Tab-separated table of C-alpha atoms and ligand atoms in Angstrom:
chain	number	residue	atom	x	y	z
Z	1	MET	CA	-2.497	-9.658	-11.490
Z	2	ILE	CA	-0.101	-7.004	-10.127
Z	3	GLU	CA	2.993	-6.412	-12.303
Z	4	LEU	CA	5.295	-3.638	-11.136
Z	5	LYS	CA	7.916	-4.170	-13.867
Z	6	LYS	CA	5.446	-2.761	-16.390
Z	7	LEU	CA	5.584	0.568	-14.563
Z	8	GLU	CA	8.304	3.194	-14.651
Z	9	ALA	CA	9.788	6.020	-12.600
Z	10	TRP	CA	11.464	8.785	-14.559
Z	11	PHE	CA	14.980	9.768	-13.552
Z	12	VAL	CA	15.146	13.531	-13.934
Z	13	THR	CA	18.276	15.653	-13.559
Z	14	GLY	CA	18.135	19.416	-13.274
Z	15	SER	CA	20.891	21.781	-14.338
Z	16	GLN	CA	21.232	25.096	-16.238
Z	17	ASP	CA	22.940	26.435	-19.379
Z	18	LEU	CA	25.597	28.339	-17.443
Z	19	TYR	CA	28.098	25.482	-17.458
Z	20	GLY	CA	28.459	25.038	-21.228
Z	21	PRO	CA	27.924	21.938	-23.371
Z	22	GLU	CA	30.948	19.973	-22.140
Z	23	THR	CA	29.862	19.973	-18.509
Z	24	LEU	CA	26.243	19.262	-19.445
Z	25	LYS	CA	27.387	16.299	-21.510
Z	26	GLN	CA	29.144	14.951	-18.455
Z	27	VAL	CA	26.089	15.603	-16.305
Z	28	ALA	CA	23.981	13.608	-18.763
Z	29	ALA	CA	26.471	10.746	-18.884
Z	30	HIS	CA	26.603	10.526	-15.109
Z	31	SER	CA	22.818	10.663	-14.797
Z	32	GLN	CA	22.470	7.934	-17.377
Z	33	GLN	CA	24.878	5.776	-15.441
Z	34	ILE	CA	22.965	6.279	-12.189
Z	35	ALA	CA	19.612	5.616	-13.867
Z	36	LYS	CA	20.986	2.432	-15.416
Z	37	ALA	CA	22.334	1.217	-12.084
Z	38	LEU	CA	19.071	1.953	-10.277
Z	39	ASN	CA	17.158	0.207	-13.050
Z	40	ALA	CA	19.321	-2.896	-12.594
Z	41	SER	CA	18.869	-2.900	-8.803
Z	42	SER	CA	16.668	-5.676	-7.435
Z	43	ALA	CA	15.623	-3.298	-4.633
Z	44	ILE	CA	13.673	-1.182	-7.126
Z	45	PRO	CA	10.699	-3.017	-8.647
Z	46	VAL	CA	9.793	-0.599	-11.466
Z	47	LYS	CA	11.766	0.416	-14.556
Z	48	ILE	CA	13.937	3.504	-14.079
Z	49	VAL	CA	13.815	5.598	-17.232
Z	50	PHE	CA	16.503	8.206	-17.899
Z	51	LYS	CA	15.215	11.578	-19.113
Z	52	PRO	CA	17.397	14.225	-20.811
Z	53	VAL	CA	18.917	16.798	-18.459
Z	54	LEU	CA	16.629	19.809	-17.888
Z	55	THR	CA	18.111	23.288	-18.202
Z	56	SER	CA	15.121	25.593	-18.788
Z	57	PRO	CA	11.687	26.351	-17.299
Z	58	ASP	CA	9.975	25.284	-20.527
Z	59	ALA	CA	11.734	21.936	-20.632
Z	60	ILE	CA	10.830	21.332	-16.973
Z	61	ALA	CA	7.158	22.209	-17.495
Z	62	GLU	CA	7.033	20.052	-20.603
Z	63	LEU	CA	8.436	17.058	-18.772
Z	64	CYS	CA	5.983	17.488	-15.882
Z	65	GLN	CA	3.088	17.641	-18.319
Z	66	ALA	CA	4.313	14.516	-20.092
Z	67	ALA	CA	4.636	12.693	-16.752
Z	68	ASN	CA	1.057	13.624	-15.824
Z	69	THR	CA	-0.353	11.850	-18.842
Z	70	ALA	CA	2.113	8.938	-19.122
Z	71	PRO	CA	-0.014	5.963	-18.016
Z	72	ARG	CA	2.926	3.865	-16.793
Z	73	CYS	CA	4.848	6.634	-15.029
Z	74	VAL	CA	4.489	6.324	-11.243
Z	75	GLY	CA	6.463	9.496	-10.550
Z	76	LEU	CA	9.735	11.400	-10.825
Z	77	ILE	CA	13.059	10.758	-9.125
Z	78	THR	CA	14.742	14.156	-9.224
Z	79	TRP	CA	18.396	15.092	-8.692
Z	80	MET	CA	20.416	18.272	-9.174
Z	81	HIS	CA	23.939	17.150	-10.160
Z	82	THR	CA	24.912	20.789	-10.573
Z	83	PHE	CA	22.986	23.911	-9.612
Z	84	SER	CA	19.518	24.394	-11.099
Z	85	PRO	CA	18.056	27.746	-10.028
Z	86	ALA	CA	14.752	26.688	-8.574
Z	87	LYS	CA	12.512	29.456	-9.917
Z	88	MET	CA	12.877	27.454	-13.133
Z	89	TRP	CA	10.993	24.615	-11.428
Z	90	ILE	CA	7.952	26.565	-10.223
Z	91	ASN	CA	5.745	26.244	-13.296
Z	92	GLY	CA	6.555	22.581	-13.770
Z	93	LEU	CA	5.996	21.637	-10.137
Z	94	LYS	CA	2.773	23.650	-10.104
Z	95	ILE	CA	1.197	21.443	-12.752
Z	96	LEU	CA	2.800	18.145	-11.751
Z	97	HIS	CA	0.283	15.585	-10.479
Z	98	LYS	CA	2.690	12.665	-10.097
Z	99	PRO	CA	4.657	11.842	-6.921
Z	100	VAL	CA	8.209	13.123	-6.503
Z	101	ALA	CA	11.238	11.618	-4.819
Z	102	HIS	CA	14.247	13.853	-4.313
Z	103	LEU	CA	17.453	11.834	-4.518
Z	104	HIS	CA	20.127	13.851	-2.752
Z	105	THR	CA	23.249	12.090	-3.948
Z	106	GLN	CA	26.554	12.815	-5.640
Z	107	PHE	CA	28.094	11.069	-8.635
Z	108	ASN	CA	31.447	10.784	-6.857
Z	109	ARG	CA	31.253	9.128	-3.490
Z	110	ASP	CA	34.490	10.551	-2.120
Z	111	ILE	CA	36.282	13.857	-2.274
Z	112	PRO	CA	39.345	13.183	-4.485
Z	113	TRP	CA	41.656	14.820	-1.982
Z	114	SER	CA	44.814	14.975	-4.057
Z	115	SER	CA	43.264	15.932	-7.403
Z	116	ILE	CA	40.236	18.057	-6.543
Z	117	ASP	CA	40.150	21.319	-8.507
Z	118	MET	CA	37.505	23.868	-9.551
Z	119	ASP	CA	36.323	21.730	-12.500
Z	120	PHE	CA	35.421	18.963	-10.064
Z	121	MET	CA	33.765	21.482	-7.748
Z	122	ASN	CA	31.650	22.902	-10.599
Z	123	LEU	CA	30.454	19.501	-11.683
Z	124	ASN	CA	29.721	17.997	-8.258
Z	125	GLN	CA	27.450	20.608	-6.702
Z	126	ALA	CA	24.523	18.521	-5.471
Z	127	ALA	CA	25.424	19.365	-1.868
Z	128	HIS	CA	24.106	22.891	-2.474
Z	129	GLY	CA	22.218	22.450	-5.784
Z	130	ASP	CA	19.815	20.010	-4.161
Z	131	ARG	CA	19.204	22.465	-1.315
Z	132	GLU	CA	18.099	25.158	-3.751
Z	133	TYR	CA	15.700	22.688	-5.330
Z	134	GLY	CA	14.525	21.458	-1.907
Z	135	PHE	CA	13.713	25.014	-0.880
Z	136	ILE	CA	11.252	25.565	-3.703
Z	137	MET	CA	9.408	22.347	-2.892
Z	138	SER	CA	9.139	23.422	0.744
Z	139	ARG	CA	8.126	26.923	-0.304
Z	140	MET	CA	5.387	25.446	-2.477
Z	141	ARG	CA	4.313	23.074	0.342
Z	142	LEU	CA	4.827	20.029	-1.852
Z	143	ASN	CA	5.001	16.566	-0.359
Z	144	ARG	CA	7.932	14.461	-1.515
Z	145	LYS	CA	10.394	11.890	-0.242
Z	146	VAL	CA	13.961	13.012	0.325
Z	147	VAL	CA	16.525	10.195	0.077
Z	148	VAL	CA	20.098	11.039	1.056
Z	149	GLY	CA	23.240	9.026	0.359
Z	150	TYR	CA	25.529	7.565	-2.253
Z	151	TRP	CA	23.569	6.077	-5.135
Z	152	GLU	CA	25.338	2.725	-4.956
Z	153	GLU	CA	24.463	2.207	-1.292
Z	154	ALA	CA	21.869	-0.454	-0.474
Z	155	ALA	CA	20.072	1.862	1.975
Z	156	VAL	CA	19.521	4.474	-0.746
Z	157	ARG	CA	18.151	1.914	-3.182
Z	158	SER	CA	15.930	0.384	-0.575
Z	159	GLN	CA	14.409	3.795	0.233
Z	160	LEU	CA	13.859	4.513	-3.441
Z	161	GLY	CA	12.396	1.024	-3.824
Z	162	ALA	CA	9.903	1.658	-1.038
Z	163	TRP	CA	8.907	4.958	-2.618
Z	164	THR	CA	8.401	3.430	-6.071
Z	165	ARG	CA	6.153	0.781	-4.497
Z	166	ALA	CA	4.105	3.484	-2.754
Z	167	ALA	CA	3.926	5.504	-5.978
Z	168	ALA	CA	2.825	2.384	-7.878
Z	169	ALA	CA	0.032	1.802	-5.355
Z	170	TRP	CA	-1.044	5.423	-5.756
Z	171	LEU	CA	-1.140	5.085	-9.549
Z	172	ASP	CA	-3.140	1.876	-9.108
Z	173	TRP	CA	-5.781	3.740	-7.066
Z	174	GLN	CA	-6.316	6.394	-9.739
Z	175	GLY	CA	-9.472	5.414	-11.572
Z	176	ALA	CA	-9.721	2.130	-9.633
Z	177	ARG	CA	-13.130	0.561	-9.051
Z	178	PHE	CA	-14.231	-1.252	-5.895
Z	179	ALA	CA	-17.445	-3.271	-5.679
Z	180	ARG	CA	-19.608	-3.144	-2.561
Z	181	PHE	CA	-22.013	-6.079	-2.392
Z	182	GLY	CA	-24.815	-4.916	-0.136
Z	183	ASP	CA	-24.381	-1.792	1.952
Z	184	ASN	CA	-22.866	-1.039	5.328
Z	185	MET	CA	-23.602	-3.555	8.087
Z	186	ARG	CA	-26.184	-2.434	10.642
Z	187	GLU	CA	-24.997	0.574	12.660
Z	188	VAL	CA	-21.251	0.043	12.333
Z	189	ALA	CA	-19.613	3.486	12.217
Z	190	VAL	CA	-16.017	3.099	11.114
Z	191	THR	CA	-16.838	1.238	7.907
Z	192	GLU	CA	-18.812	4.265	6.688
Z	193	GLY	CA	-17.259	7.373	5.202
Z	194	ASP	CA	-17.416	9.903	2.441
Z	195	LYS	CA	-17.106	8.021	-0.845
Z	196	VAL	CA	-17.221	11.244	-2.832
Z	197	ALA	CA	-14.311	12.666	-0.812
Z	198	ALA	CA	-12.418	9.409	-1.370
Z	199	GLN	CA	-12.924	9.664	-5.106
Z	200	ILE	CA	-11.839	13.319	-5.209
Z	201	LYS	CA	-8.807	12.940	-2.939
Z	202	LEU	CA	-7.779	9.325	-3.390
Z	203	GLY	CA	-8.822	8.585	-6.948
Z	204	TYR	CA	-10.886	5.417	-6.577
Z	205	ALA	CA	-14.624	4.884	-6.876
Z	206	VAL	CA	-16.865	2.579	-4.851
Z	207	HIS	CA	-19.785	1.006	-6.725
Z	208	GLY	CA	-22.676	-0.487	-4.764
Z	209	PHE	CA	-24.519	-3.599	-5.938
Z	210	GLY	CA	-27.467	-5.540	-4.647
Z	211	VAL	CA	-26.261	-9.010	-3.748
Z	212	GLY	CA	-28.681	-10.318	-6.382
Z	213	ASP	CA	-26.311	-9.094	-9.104
Z	214	LEU	CA	-23.629	-11.333	-7.629
Z	215	VAL	CA	-26.060	-14.229	-7.197
Z	216	ALA	CA	-26.877	-14.031	-10.909
Z	217	ALA	CA	-23.167	-14.335	-11.737
Z	218	VAL	CA	-22.824	-17.289	-9.350
Z	219	GLN	CA	-25.800	-19.061	-10.897
Z	220	SER	CA	-24.428	-18.756	-14.396
Z	221	VAL	CA	-21.156	-20.551	-13.547
Z	222	SER	CA	-20.707	-23.729	-15.604
Z	223	SER	CA	-20.232	-27.091	-13.911
Z	224	GLN	CA	-17.020	-27.422	-15.893
Z	225	ALA	CA	-15.607	-24.290	-14.240
Z	226	VAL	CA	-16.651	-25.692	-10.853
Z	227	GLU	CA	-14.848	-28.972	-11.554
Z	228	GLN	CA	-11.699	-27.128	-12.557
Z	229	LEU	CA	-11.625	-25.196	-9.287
Z	230	LEU	CA	-12.248	-28.390	-7.305
Z	231	GLY	CA	-9.175	-29.853	-8.983
Z	232	GLU	CA	-7.151	-26.785	-7.913
Z	233	TYR	CA	-8.388	-27.098	-4.327
Z	234	ASP	CA	-7.555	-30.811	-4.152
Z	235	GLU	CA	-4.004	-30.038	-5.209
Z	236	ALA	CA	-3.288	-26.860	-3.237
Z	237	TYR	CA	-4.781	-27.660	0.164
Z	238	ALA	CA	-4.985	-30.344	2.819
Z	239	VAL	CA	-8.641	-31.127	2.133
Z	240	ALA	CA	-10.738	-32.420	5.049
Z	241	PRO	CA	-12.037	-35.986	4.440
Z	242	GLU	CA	-15.707	-34.923	4.264
Z	243	LEU	CA	-14.892	-32.399	1.500
Z	244	ARG	CA	-12.921	-34.824	-0.649
Z	245	LYS	CA	-14.291	-36.551	-3.704
Z	246	GLY	CA	-16.999	-38.912	-2.479
Z	247	GLY	CA	-17.026	-37.223	0.949
Z	248	ALA	CA	-20.329	-36.386	2.659
Z	249	GLN	CA	-19.850	-32.612	2.222
Z	250	ARG	CA	-18.366	-32.493	-1.281
Z	251	ALA	CA	-21.502	-30.655	-2.432
Z	252	ALA	CA	-20.703	-27.775	-0.054
Z	253	LEU	CA	-17.260	-27.467	-1.607
Z	254	LYS	CA	-18.864	-27.409	-5.053
Z	255	GLU	CA	-21.070	-24.572	-3.869
Z	256	ALA	CA	-18.013	-22.687	-2.563
Z	257	ALA	CA	-16.318	-23.152	-5.939
Z	258	ARG	CA	-19.420	-21.864	-7.716
Z	259	ILE	CA	-19.404	-18.763	-5.489
Z	260	GLU	CA	-15.706	-18.211	-6.131
Z	261	GLN	CA	-16.065	-18.455	-9.894
Z	262	GLY	CA	-19.124	-16.210	-9.873
Z	263	MET	CA	-17.250	-13.573	-7.874
Z	264	ARG	CA	-14.243	-13.854	-10.177
Z	265	ASP	CA	-16.427	-13.385	-13.243
Z	266	PHE	CA	-18.250	-10.440	-11.718
Z	267	LEU	CA	-15.053	-8.697	-10.573
Z	268	SER	CA	-13.101	-9.229	-13.764
Z	269	GLN	CA	-15.982	-8.219	-16.025
Z	270	GLY	CA	-16.431	-5.013	-14.014
Z	271	GLN	CA	-12.644	-4.421	-13.834
Z	272	PHE	CA	-12.776	-4.164	-10.057
Z	273	LYS	CA	-9.626	-4.165	-7.918
Z	274	GLY	CA	-11.367	-5.127	-4.699
Z	275	PHE	CA	-14.712	-5.668	-3.035
Z	276	THR	CA	-16.669	-5.846	0.188
Z	277	THR	CA	-19.303	-8.274	1.414
Z	278	THR	CA	-21.814	-8.115	4.256
Z	279	PHE	CA	-22.677	-11.321	6.044
Z	280	GLU	CA	-26.115	-9.978	6.890
Z	281	ASP	CA	-26.999	-9.511	3.245
Z	282	LEU	CA	-26.502	-12.821	1.473
Z	283	HIS	CA	-29.922	-13.356	-0.105
Z	284	GLY	CA	-29.585	-16.071	-2.693
Z	285	LEU	CA	-26.065	-17.114	-1.669
Z	286	VAL	CA	-26.049	-20.505	0.019
Z	287	GLN	CA	-22.915	-19.854	2.108
Z	288	LEU	CA	-21.022	-16.785	3.301
Z	289	PRO	CA	-18.142	-16.455	0.813
Z	290	GLY	CA	-15.107	-17.587	2.831
Z	291	LEU	CA	-12.810	-19.649	0.642
Z	292	ALA	CA	-13.631	-17.415	-2.337
Z	293	VAL	CA	-12.597	-14.250	-0.499
Z	294	GLN	CA	-9.422	-15.874	0.832
Z	295	ARG	CA	-8.378	-16.948	-2.669
Z	296	LEU	CA	-9.364	-13.719	-4.421
Z	297	MET	CA	-7.269	-11.729	-1.939
Z	298	ALA	CA	-4.334	-14.057	-2.640
Z	299	ASP	CA	-4.675	-13.083	-6.314
Z	300	GLY	CA	-4.345	-9.377	-5.473
Z	301	TYR	CA	-7.914	-8.211	-4.857
Z	302	GLY	CA	-8.475	-5.845	-1.955
Z	303	PHE	CA	-11.152	-6.903	0.529
Z	304	GLY	CA	-13.076	-5.443	3.441
Z	305	ALA	CA	-15.834	-7.247	5.331
Z	306	GLU	CA	-19.192	-5.766	6.384
Z	307	GLY	CA	-19.182	-3.115	3.693
Z	308	ASP	CA	-15.754	-1.772	4.662
Z	309	TRP	CA	-14.742	-0.163	1.367
Z	310	LYS	CA	-11.885	1.900	2.868
Z	311	THR	CA	-10.162	-1.241	4.114
Z	312	ALA	CA	-10.807	-3.011	0.795
Z	313	ALA	CA	-9.030	-0.175	-1.030
Z	314	LEU	CA	-6.228	-0.086	1.553
Z	315	VAL	CA	-5.624	-3.849	1.327
Z	316	ARG	CA	-5.429	-3.498	-2.452
Z	317	ALA	CA	-2.879	-0.669	-2.153
Z	318	MET	CA	-0.853	-2.729	0.328
Z	319	LYS	CA	-0.894	-5.672	-2.084
Z	320	VAL	CA	0.434	-3.480	-4.870
Z	321	MET	CA	3.220	-2.230	-2.580
Z	322	ALA	CA	3.960	-5.817	-1.512
Z	323	SER	CA	4.065	-7.264	-5.020
Z	324	GLY	CA	7.049	-9.594	-5.362
Z	325	LEU	CA	8.173	-9.221	-1.743
Z	326	PRO	CA	8.285	-12.227	0.599
Z	327	GLY	CA	5.399	-12.427	3.104
Z	328	GLY	CA	1.642	-12.141	2.799
Z	329	THR	CA	-0.856	-9.291	3.022
Z	330	SER	CA	-4.457	-9.655	4.203
Z	331	PHE	CA	-7.609	-8.132	5.547
Z	332	MET	CA	-7.437	-8.491	9.344
Z	333	GLU	CA	-9.314	-7.879	12.570
Z	334	ASP	CA	-8.062	-7.752	16.157
Z	335	TYR	CA	-10.312	-10.541	17.360
Z	336	THR	CA	-9.442	-11.511	20.907
Z	337	TYR	CA	-6.677	-10.956	23.505
Z	338	HIS	CA	-4.265	-12.925	25.647
Z	339	LEU	CA	-3.756	-10.534	28.587
Z	340	ASP	CA	-1.268	-12.552	30.629
Z	341	PRO	CA	1.248	-9.923	31.816
Z	342	ALA	CA	4.015	-12.408	31.056
Z	343	GLY	CA	3.305	-12.046	27.324
Z	344	MET	CA	0.287	-10.122	26.089
Z	345	LYS	CA	-0.833	-11.016	22.591
Z	346	VAL	CA	-3.542	-10.357	20.040
Z	347	LEU	CA	-5.249	-13.134	18.150
Z	348	GLY	CA	-6.097	-11.695	14.749
Z	349	ALA	CA	-8.674	-13.396	12.559
Z	350	HIS	CA	-12.066	-12.791	11.010
Z	351	MET	CA	-15.109	-14.938	10.648
Z	352	LEU	CA	-13.411	-16.515	7.619
Z	353	GLU	CA	-11.736	-13.978	5.399
Z	354	ILE	CA	-7.981	-14.056	5.979
Z	355	CYS	CA	-5.865	-14.141	2.822
Z	356	SER	CA	-4.048	-17.406	2.182
Z	357	SER	CA	-0.907	-15.430	1.235
Z	358	VAL	CA	-0.109	-15.176	4.964
Z	359	ALA	CA	-0.289	-18.965	5.520
Z	360	ALA	CA	2.726	-20.833	6.880
Z	361	GLY	CA	2.685	-24.107	4.966
Z	362	LYS	CA	-0.222	-25.797	3.242
Z	363	PRO	CA	-3.602	-24.466	4.397
Z	364	ALA	CA	-6.262	-26.923	5.551
Z	365	LEU	CA	-9.547	-26.764	3.642
Z	366	GLU	CA	-12.340	-27.344	6.154
Z	367	ILE	CA	-16.065	-26.907	6.719
Z	368	HIS	CA	-17.629	-25.818	10.007
Z	369	PRO	CA	-20.808	-24.102	11.156
Z	370	LEU	CA	-20.601	-20.291	11.350
Z	371	GLY	CA	-22.835	-19.679	14.359
Z	372	ILE	CA	-24.237	-16.391	12.986
Z	373	GLY	CA	-25.908	-15.405	9.735
Z	374	GLY	CA	-28.261	-18.366	9.364
Z	375	LYS	CA	-26.685	-19.813	6.212
Z	376	ALA	CA	-25.265	-23.204	5.282
Z	377	ASP	CA	-21.894	-24.123	6.784
Z	378	PRO	CA	-19.197	-22.242	4.877
Z	379	VAL	CA	-15.994	-23.758	3.548
Z	380	ARG	CA	-12.789	-22.011	4.571
Z	381	LEU	CA	-8.995	-22.279	4.645
Z	382	VAL	CA	-7.493	-22.720	8.117
Z	383	PHE	CA	-3.846	-21.871	8.826
Z	384	ASN	CA	-1.315	-20.048	10.992
Z	385	ALA	CA	1.074	-17.281	9.903
Z	386	PRO	CA	4.860	-17.581	10.170
Z	387	PRO	CA	6.567	-15.619	12.970
Z	388	GLY	CA	8.310	-12.341	12.133
Z	389	ALA	CA	7.895	-8.605	11.750
Z	390	ALA	CA	4.544	-7.341	10.458
Z	391	LEU	CA	2.197	-4.384	10.669
Z	392	ASN	CA	-1.458	-3.478	10.834
Z	393	ALA	CA	-2.817	-0.413	9.054
Z	394	SER	CA	-6.188	1.290	9.243
Z	395	LEU	CA	-7.638	4.072	7.121
Z	396	ILE	CA	-10.377	6.134	8.761
Z	397	ASP	CA	-12.507	9.082	7.704
Z	398	LEU	CA	-12.383	11.946	10.238
Z	399	GLY	CA	-14.824	14.170	8.398
Z	400	ASN	CA	-12.250	16.691	7.142
Z	401	ARG	CA	-9.497	14.206	6.201
Z	402	PHE	CA	-8.467	10.578	6.002
Z	403	ARG	CA	-6.073	9.243	8.636
Z	404	LEU	CA	-3.785	6.255	8.200
Z	405	VAL	CA	-2.895	4.537	11.480
Z	406	VAL	CA	-0.067	2.003	11.406
Z	407	ASN	CA	1.139	-0.274	14.205
Z	408	ASP	CA	4.314	-2.346	14.011
Z	409	VAL	CA	3.754	-5.834	15.418
Z	410	GLN	CA	5.715	-9.038	15.858
Z	411	VAL	CA	4.002	-12.236	14.778
Z	412	VAL	CA	4.695	-15.032	17.278
Z	413	PRO	CA	3.839	-18.733	17.350
Z	414	ALA	CA	0.741	-19.762	19.260
Z	415	THR	CA	1.685	-20.686	22.831
Z	416	GLU	CA	-0.368	-23.848	22.487
Z	417	ALA	CA	-2.254	-25.692	19.761
Z	418	LEU	CA	-5.706	-24.315	18.861
Z	419	PRO	CA	-7.468	-27.581	17.961
Z	420	LYS	CA	-10.990	-26.199	18.098
Z	421	LEU	CA	-10.465	-22.853	16.340
Z	422	PRO	CA	-11.811	-23.351	12.809
Z	423	VAL	CA	-10.449	-20.180	11.185
Z	424	ALA	CA	-7.169	-18.806	9.848
Z	425	ARG	CA	-5.432	-16.778	12.523
Z	426	VAL	CA	-2.365	-14.715	13.245
Z	427	ILE	CA	-0.964	-14.138	16.733
Z	428	TRP	CA	1.093	-11.017	17.329
Z	429	GLU	CA	2.630	-8.819	19.983
Z	430	PRO	CA	1.986	-5.161	19.178
Z	431	GLN	CA	4.866	-2.679	19.546
Z	432	PRO	CA	5.787	-1.182	21.948
Z	433	SER	CA	3.407	-3.277	24.106
Z	434	LEU	CA	-0.206	-4.321	23.893
Z	435	PRO	CA	-1.443	-1.726	26.452
Z	436	VAL	CA	0.368	1.190	24.801
Z	437	ALA	CA	-0.323	0.096	21.221
Z	438	ALA	CA	-4.023	-0.568	21.824
Z	439	ALA	CA	-4.475	2.719	23.719
Z	440	ALA	CA	-2.654	4.616	20.956
Z	441	TRP	CA	-4.757	2.903	18.287
Z	442	ILE	CA	-7.971	3.713	20.151
Z	443	TYR	CA	-7.014	7.367	20.810
Z	444	SER	CA	-6.213	7.599	17.093
Z	445	GLY	CA	-9.618	6.231	16.148
Z	446	GLY	CA	-8.128	3.249	14.302
Z	447	ALA	CA	-10.763	0.797	13.037
Z	448	HIS	CA	-11.374	-2.761	14.228
Z	449	HIS	CA	-10.571	-3.757	10.635
Z	450	ALA	CA	-7.064	-3.448	9.252
Z	451	GLY	CA	-4.762	-4.309	6.432
Z	452	PHE	CA	-2.111	-6.703	7.760
Z	453	SER	CA	1.211	-7.313	6.059
Z	454	GLN	CA	4.383	-9.283	6.603
Z	455	ALA	CA	5.755	-7.943	3.312
Z	456	ILE	CA	5.769	-4.156	3.624
Z	457	THR	CA	6.981	-1.850	6.384
Z	458	ALA	CA	5.844	1.449	7.865
Z	459	GLU	CA	8.232	3.173	5.429
Z	460	HIS	CA	6.085	2.067	2.481
Z	461	LEU	CA	2.941	3.344	4.179
Z	462	GLU	CA	4.537	6.620	5.243
Z	463	ASP	CA	5.616	7.237	1.643
Z	464	PHE	CA	2.118	6.320	0.496
Z	465	ALA	CA	0.544	8.712	3.015
Z	466	GLU	CA	2.798	11.560	1.821
Z	467	ILE	CA	1.817	10.932	-1.777
Z	468	ALA	CA	-1.883	10.563	-1.014
Z	469	GLY	CA	-2.018	13.496	1.413
Z	470	LEU	CA	-3.173	11.248	4.252
Z	471	GLU	CA	-2.515	12.014	7.886
Z	472	PHE	CA	-0.004	9.381	9.023
Z	473	LEU	CA	0.193	8.078	12.585
Z	474	HIS	CA	2.791	5.452	13.300
Z	475	ILE	CA	2.585	3.436	16.522
Z	476	HIS	CA	6.044	1.871	16.942
Z	477	GLY	CA	8.564	0.631	19.492
Z	478	ARG	CA	9.151	4.093	20.988
Z	479	THR	CA	5.571	5.379	20.995
Z	480	GLU	CA	4.306	6.778	24.298
Z	481	ILE	CA	0.789	7.966	24.943
Z	482	THR	CA	1.397	11.511	26.196
Z	483	GLY	CA	3.316	12.411	23.041
Z	484	LEU	CA	0.801	10.700	20.802
Z	485	LYS	CA	-2.088	12.639	22.343
Z	486	LYS	CA	-0.249	15.893	21.624
Z	487	GLU	CA	0.434	14.804	18.054
Z	488	LEU	CA	-3.282	14.124	17.594
Z	489	ARG	CA	-4.204	17.595	18.883
Z	490	TRP	CA	-1.531	19.363	16.835
Z	491	ASN	CA	-2.659	17.506	13.738
Z	492	GLU	CA	-6.215	18.773	14.243
Z	493	VAL	CA	-4.886	22.323	13.976
Z	494	TYR	CA	-2.642	21.523	11.037
Z	495	TYR	CA	-5.414	19.980	8.972
Z	496	ALA	CA	-7.851	22.764	9.857
Z	497	LEU	CA	-5.303	25.336	8.657
Z	498	GLN	CA	-4.214	23.328	5.646
Z	499	LYS	CA	-7.749	23.262	4.357
Z	500	GLY	CA	-7.865	27.048	4.557
Z	501	TRP	CA	-4.586	27.416	2.690
Z	502	LEU	CA	-4.980	24.903	-0.022
Z	503	SER	CA	-8.643	24.968	-0.930
M	1	MN	MN1	-15.393	-7.447	10.894
């Protein structure tokens, strides 16, 4: 469902006419070689497309305009091999609506000590040419990612790779549609927000539906489609005996399959990239969709429970960024704590809806009562996540801006077996510690819902926040509360002023 290789980043080199055709020919040849190498790098998931060297304001503006309307172009990777007087860039950058990365590199890695002459110096000027270009972006208050280093270095490619993933997720949001089945749940605050502001600033639209529209889709699913899904379940999961063919609860699994197919049909017909449900509003649905949500997320759909459209959109963006990387990405909730000072941990789960992409091994397909909601027992996948580095991210609406809060965490094995816990779960130790991380998250206003990922890092989300114009707060191994509280207060001033300047 998510294919990054279909997308492209344009490799754009700036120069000027001053140097004459011979030098410019060399500039173009070098740029082509770099673009080709970046395109071949496995660290960069999109195509890198070489664009002819730009030497005039008109050519720059023309390229920026073309990038704006190129449907597969995620953004520009810009580099000044020589010197490109930056007033030439003003008109182009003014109209550019695509993200920009500034690659500050040099075609030659080393100074050729014994042979260096003025010809070499005139050709290899990025050390100051890129500073001239950087100034105009700062002067124009433009967000971008600056990547410094030799273009063959793994670290440089990995940073560009992260940026292209963030830019791809941004492109994916533009014009995206998210379905909200039912409305917000009861009086929950953080799942609300300004959907009009989200559409203006972030590019995606949230469409509300009565759950009856979904029920109609579920009821029109053919028994053949249900049988096909049952076959998939039997193969992919460790199916509990009562759900197997001939088992006492096989009918409940059939119902779950019908719900899944109905949701799939509804979402694909409406070209939605994600959705929300509300367990209090299930009129006409026999069970709360558990298995269906877990499997739809695994296919790339964003999801937020209880009407949480911001998290649904965030999970979708994280899945785009994670495409092709090892490790899963899911909707998540900090559910309950282990507060033993010898090793404090969070048990993350939800009632049912954790994406099967984070499962270690074959998930178990089980049926258990839900305890709340008053519906038939829902079918769900039960599993643990593999240990390793991960993060949680939360997008909140502060009234005058959206804030993205990210916490680095370490997934750890459960200390003991959890024989009676009938849901998928992830156990993690937040960085720098549970007390600091939870306090920082709470001071920041982070939601109880999050996007969880073992595939992407804070770098991806920081790049994404820069592109999207989101406030970015990163809770990491060196975070301390006094500093974080200051950052929160300073940011209030910054965003108040920024609104005055930019509106
Ligand atoms: Mn919840």
